[in-house]
mmCIF file of C-alpha atoms in Angstrom:
data_model
loop_
_atom_site.group_PDB
_atom_site.id
_atom_site.type_symbol
_atom_site.label_atom_id
_atom_site.label_comp_id
_atom_site.label_asym_id
_atom_site.label_seq_id
_atom_site.Cartn_x
_atom_site.Cartn_y
_atom_site.Cartn_z
ATOM 1 C CA MET A 1 82.147 117.448 76.608
ATOM 2 C CA ALA A 2 82.955 120.565 74.652
ATOM 3 C CA GLU A 3 79.069 120.492 73.442
ATOM 4 C CA ASP A 4 77.741 120.433 77.005
ATOM 5 C CA GLU A 5 80.588 123.579 78.343
ATOM 6 C CA ASN A 6 78.799 124.996 75.103
ATOM 7 C CA VAL A 7 75.271 124.818 76.326
ATOM 8 C CA ALA A 8 77.012 125.326 79.804
ATOM 9 C CA SER A 9 77.764 129.019 79.270
ATOM 10 C CA SER A 10 74.637 129.859 77.425
ATOM 11 C CA GLU A 11 73.089 129.505 80.321
ATOM 12 C CA HIS A 12 72.365 132.370 82.789
ATOM 13 C CA ALA A 13 73.239 131.965 86.917
ATOM 14 C CA PHE A 14 71.012 135.283 87.800
ATOM 15 C CA PHE A 15 69.242 137.785 86.036
ATOM 16 C CA GLU A 16 72.478 139.611 85.024
ATOM 17 C CA GLU A 17 70.820 142.815 83.426
ATOM 18 C CA LYS A 18 68.892 143.525 86.933
ATOM 19 C CA ALA A 19 70.923 147.114 87.010
ATOM 20 C CA GLU A 20 70.561 147.651 83.269
ATOM 21 C CA ILE A 21 66.357 147.276 83.626
ATOM 22 C CA THR A 22 65.730 148.819 86.668
ATOM 23 C CA LEU A 23 67.437 151.523 84.868
ATOM 24 C CA LEU A 24 65.676 151.311 81.356
ATOM 25 C CA LEU A 25 62.315 150.898 83.543
ATOM 26 C CA ASN A 26 63.030 154.303 85.741
ATOM 27 C CA GLU A 27 62.895 155.919 82.526
ATOM 28 C CA ILE A 28 59.872 155.099 80.821
ATOM 29 C CA CYS A 29 58.588 155.649 83.792
ATOM 30 C CA ALA A 30 59.830 159.083 85.023
ATOM 31 C CA ASP A 31 57.773 161.633 85.458
ATOM 32 C CA GLU A 32 59.351 163.993 83.151
ATOM 33 C CA VAL A 33 59.736 161.030 80.217
ATOM 34 C CA ASP A 34 62.055 161.866 77.137
ATOM 35 C CA PHE A 35 58.638 160.744 74.651
ATOM 36 C CA GLY A 36 61.935 160.525 71.635
ATOM 37 C CA ALA A 37 63.864 157.796 73.785
ATOM 38 C CA ILE A 38 61.048 156.228 75.722
ATOM 39 C CA GLY A 39 60.431 153.260 72.249
ATOM 40 C CA SER A 40 64.337 153.179 72.586
ATOM 41 C CA CYS A 41 63.894 151.664 76.309
ATOM 42 C CA VAL A 42 61.210 149.848 75.352
ATOM 43 C CA ASP A 43 63.111 148.341 72.647
ATOM 44 C CA GLN A 44 65.986 147.322 74.730
ATOM 45 C CA VAL A 45 63.848 146.284 77.671
ATOM 46 C CA ILE A 46 62.240 143.503 75.540
ATOM 47 C CA ARG A 47 65.526 142.254 74.432
ATOM 48 C CA ILE A 48 67.087 141.993 77.833
ATOM 49 C CA LEU A 49 63.576 139.490 78.243
ATOM 50 C CA GLU A 50 63.956 137.636 75.415
ATOM 51 C CA LYS A 51 67.029 136.057 76.485
ATOM 52 C CA TYR A 52 65.448 134.885 79.150
ATOM 53 C CA GLN A 53 62.707 132.753 77.461
ATOM 54 C CA GLU A 54 64.139 129.733 78.351
ATOM 55 C CA GLN A 55 64.929 130.285 81.702
ATOM 56 C CA SER A 56 62.483 132.550 83.109
ATOM 57 C CA SER A 57 62.582 132.014 86.497
ATOM 58 C CA LEU A 58 65.726 133.535 87.053
ATOM 59 C CA LEU A 59 63.224 137.017 86.673
ATOM 60 C CA ASP A 60 61.062 135.891 89.846
ATOM 61 C CA PRO A 61 63.196 137.787 92.748
ATOM 62 C CA HIS A 62 63.299 141.074 90.787
ATOM 63 C CA LEU A 63 59.607 141.094 88.974
ATOM 64 C CA GLU A 64 57.496 142.219 92.123
ATOM 65 C CA GLY A 65 60.622 145.469 91.924
ATOM 66 C CA ILE A 66 59.881 145.700 88.246
ATOM 67 C CA MET A 67 56.320 145.284 88.717
ATOM 68 C CA GLU A 68 56.253 147.979 91.520
ATOM 69 C CA ILE A 69 58.390 150.527 89.117
ATOM 70 C CA LEU A 70 55.533 150.132 86.379
ATOM 71 C CA THR A 71 52.712 150.168 87.467
ATOM 72 C CA SER A 72 53.507 153.072 90.163
ATOM 73 C CA ARG A 73 53.376 154.979 87.565
ATOM 74 C CA ALA A 74 50.611 153.164 85.388
ATOM 75 C CA ARG A 75 48.268 154.428 88.365
ATOM 76 C CA GLN A 76 49.471 157.914 88.598
ATOM 77 C CA ILE A 77 48.571 157.491 84.972
ATOM 78 C CA MET A 78 45.020 156.150 85.504
ATOM 79 C CA LEU A 79 44.323 158.086 88.415
ATOM 80 C CA ALA A 80 44.650 161.950 86.595
ATOM 81 C CA VAL A 81 42.735 160.441 83.476
ATOM 82 C CA PHE A 82 40.340 159.548 85.641
ATOM 83 C CA GLU A 83 39.264 162.914 87.222
ATOM 84 C CA GLU A 84 39.834 164.322 84.023
ATOM 85 C CA GLN A 85 37.014 162.419 83.612
ATOM 86 C CA ARG A 86 35.437 163.397 86.583
ATOM 87 C CA ALA A 87 35.790 166.707 85.824
ATOM 88 C CA ALA A 88 34.447 166.972 81.801
ATOM 89 C CA GLU A 89 31.049 164.748 83.581
ATOM 90 C CA GLY A 90 28.126 166.219 82.118
ATOM 91 C CA SER A 91 29.683 168.278 79.151
ATOM 92 C CA GLY A 92 28.872 165.196 76.969
ATOM 93 C CA PHE A 93 31.286 163.670 75.930
ATOM 94 C CA PRO A 94 32.586 161.977 78.838
ATOM 95 C CA PHE A 95 34.522 158.844 76.592
ATOM 96 C CA GLN A 96 36.680 160.120 74.629
ATOM 97 C CA CYS A 97 39.523 157.631 73.390
ATOM 98 C CA GLU A 98 42.543 158.496 75.715
ATOM 99 C CA SER A 99 46.542 157.646 74.181
ATOM 100 C CA ASN A 100 48.927 158.320 76.258
ATOM 101 C CA PRO A 101 52.885 156.918 74.327
ATOM 102 C CA GLN A 102 54.046 156.544 78.372
ATOM 103 C CA GLN A 103 51.419 154.404 79.213
ATOM 104 C CA ASP A 104 51.208 152.699 76.363
ATOM 105 C CA ALA A 105 55.218 152.191 76.632
ATOM 106 C CA ILE A 106 54.462 150.907 80.172
ATOM 107 C CA TYR A 107 51.559 147.945 78.925
ATOM 108 C CA GLN A 108 54.377 147.158 76.575
ATOM 109 C CA VAL A 109 56.712 146.183 79.204
ATOM 110 C CA VAL A 110 54.006 144.572 81.205
ATOM 111 C CA TYR A 111 52.891 142.292 77.929
ATOM 112 C CA ASN A 112 56.522 141.225 77.420
ATOM 113 C CA LEU A 113 56.847 140.117 81.271
ATOM 114 C CA CYS A 114 53.782 138.385 80.247
ATOM 115 C CA ARG A 115 55.140 136.378 77.654
ATOM 116 C CA CYS A 116 58.425 135.761 79.409
ATOM 117 C CA ARG A 117 57.738 134.352 82.994
ATOM 118 C CA GLY A 118 53.807 133.577 82.403
ATOM 119 C CA PHE A 119 51.052 135.576 82.721
ATOM 120 C CA LYS A 120 49.482 133.454 85.938
ATOM 121 C CA THR A 121 52.885 134.561 87.677
ATOM 122 C CA VAL A 122 52.749 138.489 86.614
ATOM 123 C CA VAL A 123 49.136 139.575 86.906
ATOM 124 C CA LYS A 124 49.675 138.807 91.108
ATOM 125 C CA LEU A 125 51.920 142.028 91.040
ATOM 126 C CA PHE A 126 48.971 144.503 90.051
ATOM 127 C CA PRO A 127 48.200 146.556 92.686
ATOM 128 C CA HIS A 128 44.711 145.901 94.100
ATOM 129 C CA GLU A 129 43.621 148.536 95.782
ATOM 130 C CA VAL A 130 39.717 148.457 95.594
ATOM 131 C CA SER A 131 39.458 152.124 94.583
ATOM 132 C CA ASP A 132 41.138 151.054 91.174
ATOM 133 C CA LEU A 133 38.207 149.088 90.132
ATOM 134 C CA GLU A 134 35.744 152.284 88.605
ATOM 135 C CA PRO A 135 39.539 154.307 87.600
ATOM 136 C CA LEU A 136 40.333 151.377 85.677
ATOM 137 C CA MET A 137 37.150 150.802 83.903
ATOM 138 C CA CYS A 138 37.221 154.318 82.951
ATOM 139 C CA ILE A 139 40.433 154.101 81.277
ATOM 140 C CA LEU A 140 39.385 150.886 79.570
ATOM 141 C CA GLN A 141 36.187 152.805 77.943
ATOM 142 C CA SER A 142 38.731 155.504 77.185
ATOM 143 C CA GLN A 143 40.589 152.998 74.595
ATOM 144 C CA ASP A 144 40.409 153.568 71.397
ATOM 145 C CA ARG A 145 39.930 149.420 69.815
ATOM 146 C CA ASN A 146 40.589 150.505 66.030
ATOM 147 C CA ASP A 147 44.151 151.601 66.703
ATOM 148 C CA HIS A 148 46.092 147.786 66.267
ATOM 149 C CA LYS A 149 49.396 149.417 67.375
ATOM 150 C CA LYS A 150 48.462 149.784 71.021
ATOM 151 C CA TRP A 151 46.344 146.200 71.747
ATOM 152 C CA GLU A 152 48.960 145.613 74.837
ATOM 153 C CA SER A 153 47.662 148.285 76.640
ATOM 154 C CA ARG A 154 44.473 146.837 76.518
ATOM 155 C CA TYR A 155 45.618 143.455 77.306
ATOM 156 C CA ALA A 156 47.534 144.434 80.717
ATOM 157 C CA LEU A 157 45.043 146.398 81.442
ATOM 158 C CA LEU A 158 42.283 143.457 81.178
ATOM 159 C CA LEU A 159 44.414 141.391 83.137
ATOM 160 C CA TRP A 160 44.870 144.013 86.035
ATOM 161 C CA LEU A 161 40.816 144.159 85.986
ATOM 162 C CA SER A 162 40.988 140.486 86.559
ATOM 163 C CA MET A 163 42.817 141.023 90.087
ATOM 164 C CA LEU A 164 40.392 143.589 90.953
ATOM 165 C CA VAL A 165 37.421 141.912 90.583
ATOM 166 C CA LEU A 166 38.828 139.097 93.420
ATOM 167 C CA ILE A 167 38.793 141.771 95.744
ATOM 168 C CA PRO A 168 37.366 140.315 99.029
ATOM 169 C CA PHE A 169 34.244 142.480 99.342
ATOM 170 C CA ASP A 170 30.297 142.726 97.885
ATOM 171 C CA ILE A 171 31.479 143.671 95.231
ATOM 172 C CA TYR A 172 28.026 146.137 94.539
ATOM 173 C CA THR A 173 29.025 148.035 97.710
ATOM 174 C CA ILE A 174 31.622 149.813 95.977
ATOM 175 C CA ASP A 175 29.577 149.985 92.934
ATOM 176 C CA SER A 176 28.864 154.472 93.010
ATOM 177 C CA SER A 177 26.158 154.144 89.944
ATOM 178 C CA VAL A 178 24.526 152.127 93.266
ATOM 179 C CA GLY A 179 21.722 155.178 94.311
ATOM 180 C CA SER A 180 23.099 157.225 91.625
ATOM 181 C CA SER A 181 21.398 158.657 88.295
ATOM 182 C CA SER A 182 25.279 158.407 86.452
ATOM 183 C CA SER A 183 29.049 157.590 87.446
ATOM 184 C CA VAL A 184 32.068 157.472 85.345
ATOM 185 C CA GLY A 185 33.297 154.496 84.287
ATOM 186 C CA LEU A 186 29.736 153.067 83.946
ATOM 187 C CA HIS A 187 28.934 153.696 79.800
ATOM 188 C CA VAL A 188 29.659 150.715 78.405
ATOM 189 C CA GLY A 189 26.774 149.006 76.634
ATOM 190 C CA SER A 190 22.920 149.500 78.318
ATOM 191 C CA SER A 191 24.306 148.931 81.122
ATOM 192 C CA THR A 192 24.950 151.332 84.218
ATOM 193 C CA SER A 193 26.126 149.003 86.688
ATOM 194 C CA LEU A 194 29.912 148.376 87.866
ATOM 195 C CA VAL A 195 28.921 144.493 87.250
ATOM 196 C CA GLY A 196 26.886 144.720 84.342
ATOM 197 C CA SER A 197 29.984 147.473 82.409
ATOM 198 C CA ILE A 198 32.336 144.897 83.338
ATOM 199 C CA ILE A 199 30.586 141.682 81.922
ATOM 200 C CA ALA A 200 29.750 143.567 78.820
ATOM 201 C CA ILE A 201 33.291 145.051 77.919
ATOM 202 C CA CYS A 202 34.616 141.811 78.916
ATOM 203 C CA ARG A 203 32.032 140.042 76.196
ATOM 204 C CA ASP A 204 33.076 143.037 73.855
ATOM 205 C CA TYR A 205 36.428 141.314 74.192
ATOM 206 C CA MET A 206 36.125 138.397 73.422
ATOM 207 C CA SER A 207 35.442 139.330 70.119
ATOM 208 C CA ASP A 208 38.691 140.296 69.459
ATOM 209 C CA SER A 209 41.470 138.011 67.274
ATOM 210 C CA GLY A 210 44.834 139.067 69.844
ATOM 211 C CA PRO A 211 45.109 138.551 72.894
ATOM 212 C CA PRO A 212 42.958 140.669 74.636
ATOM 213 C CA ARG A 213 40.607 138.018 74.155
ATOM 214 C CA ASP A 214 42.712 135.624 76.336
ATOM 215 C CA ALA A 215 42.982 138.573 79.155
ATOM 216 C CA ALA A 216 39.044 138.963 78.657
ATOM 217 C CA ALA A 217 38.293 135.555 79.549
ATOM 218 C CA VAL A 218 40.447 135.197 82.241
ATOM 219 C CA CYS A 219 38.819 138.334 83.842
ATOM 220 C CA LEU A 220 34.988 137.571 82.607
ATOM 221 C CA ALA A 221 36.047 134.124 84.481
ATOM 222 C CA SER A 222 37.492 135.929 87.995
ATOM 223 C CA LEU A 223 34.287 137.430 88.289
ATOM 224 C CA LEU A 224 31.433 135.619 87.326
ATOM 225 C CA THR A 225 32.700 132.753 89.943
ATOM 226 C CA ARG A 226 32.999 135.275 92.667
ATOM 227 C CA PRO A 227 30.365 134.361 95.286
ATOM 228 C CA ASP A 228 28.518 137.554 95.289
ATOM 229 C CA MET A 229 27.118 137.181 91.317
ATOM 230 C CA ASP A 230 23.892 137.399 90.814
ATOM 231 C CA GLU A 231 22.630 133.969 88.748
ATOM 232 C CA SER A 232 21.286 136.582 86.356
ATOM 233 C CA HIS A 233 24.775 137.728 84.638
ATOM 234 C CA PHE A 234 25.014 134.225 83.968
ATOM 235 C CA LEU A 235 21.791 134.335 81.866
ATOM 236 C CA GLU A 236 23.406 136.982 79.694
#
């Protein structure tokens, strides 16, 4: 009887740290972020999430709000970088590796949300604006693959891309490289089309030995199962 009471007392009835984690996320995603404290905030968020590994469904009523805080700031950073890359187009070095500690902290939290609740639940909560597809590709292409400490960013970005490729429009109609000699965000490998670039970057990450490989596989599967995919892509 005493053992049963101990088990019951160790279980959570609700997400007890909701207010605490909201404060921490707001610190991580602040416009004027304290880079000296951001690592500590991320660690505290991860410790809270780890307490719910066995009862992760308790997070469900709060996941949308959590992801809204994280992705709103992540999207602002992404669009700002995209505009910088567009402004630099023609300089000869349009795709320098970007390093943004706040962005990496955000995606570190996103990865741990996926680890706790499962990526299939979390991925649905990424923004899915059509206009975000090329900026997201730009961010992915500017990642430093040799920086092994920031793999969570690449994982989260690939998952986000897996949602964006499901947009209910002909994907070729939003490809700015069509009819254009150049386009920011479309310089992976020898491909210049948006679809070719997505396939190339996913195939590249399939050689990764960590979680980004799984996210790349999800993204590639989402893209190639679209009804508007040209059969030639299946032969690449």
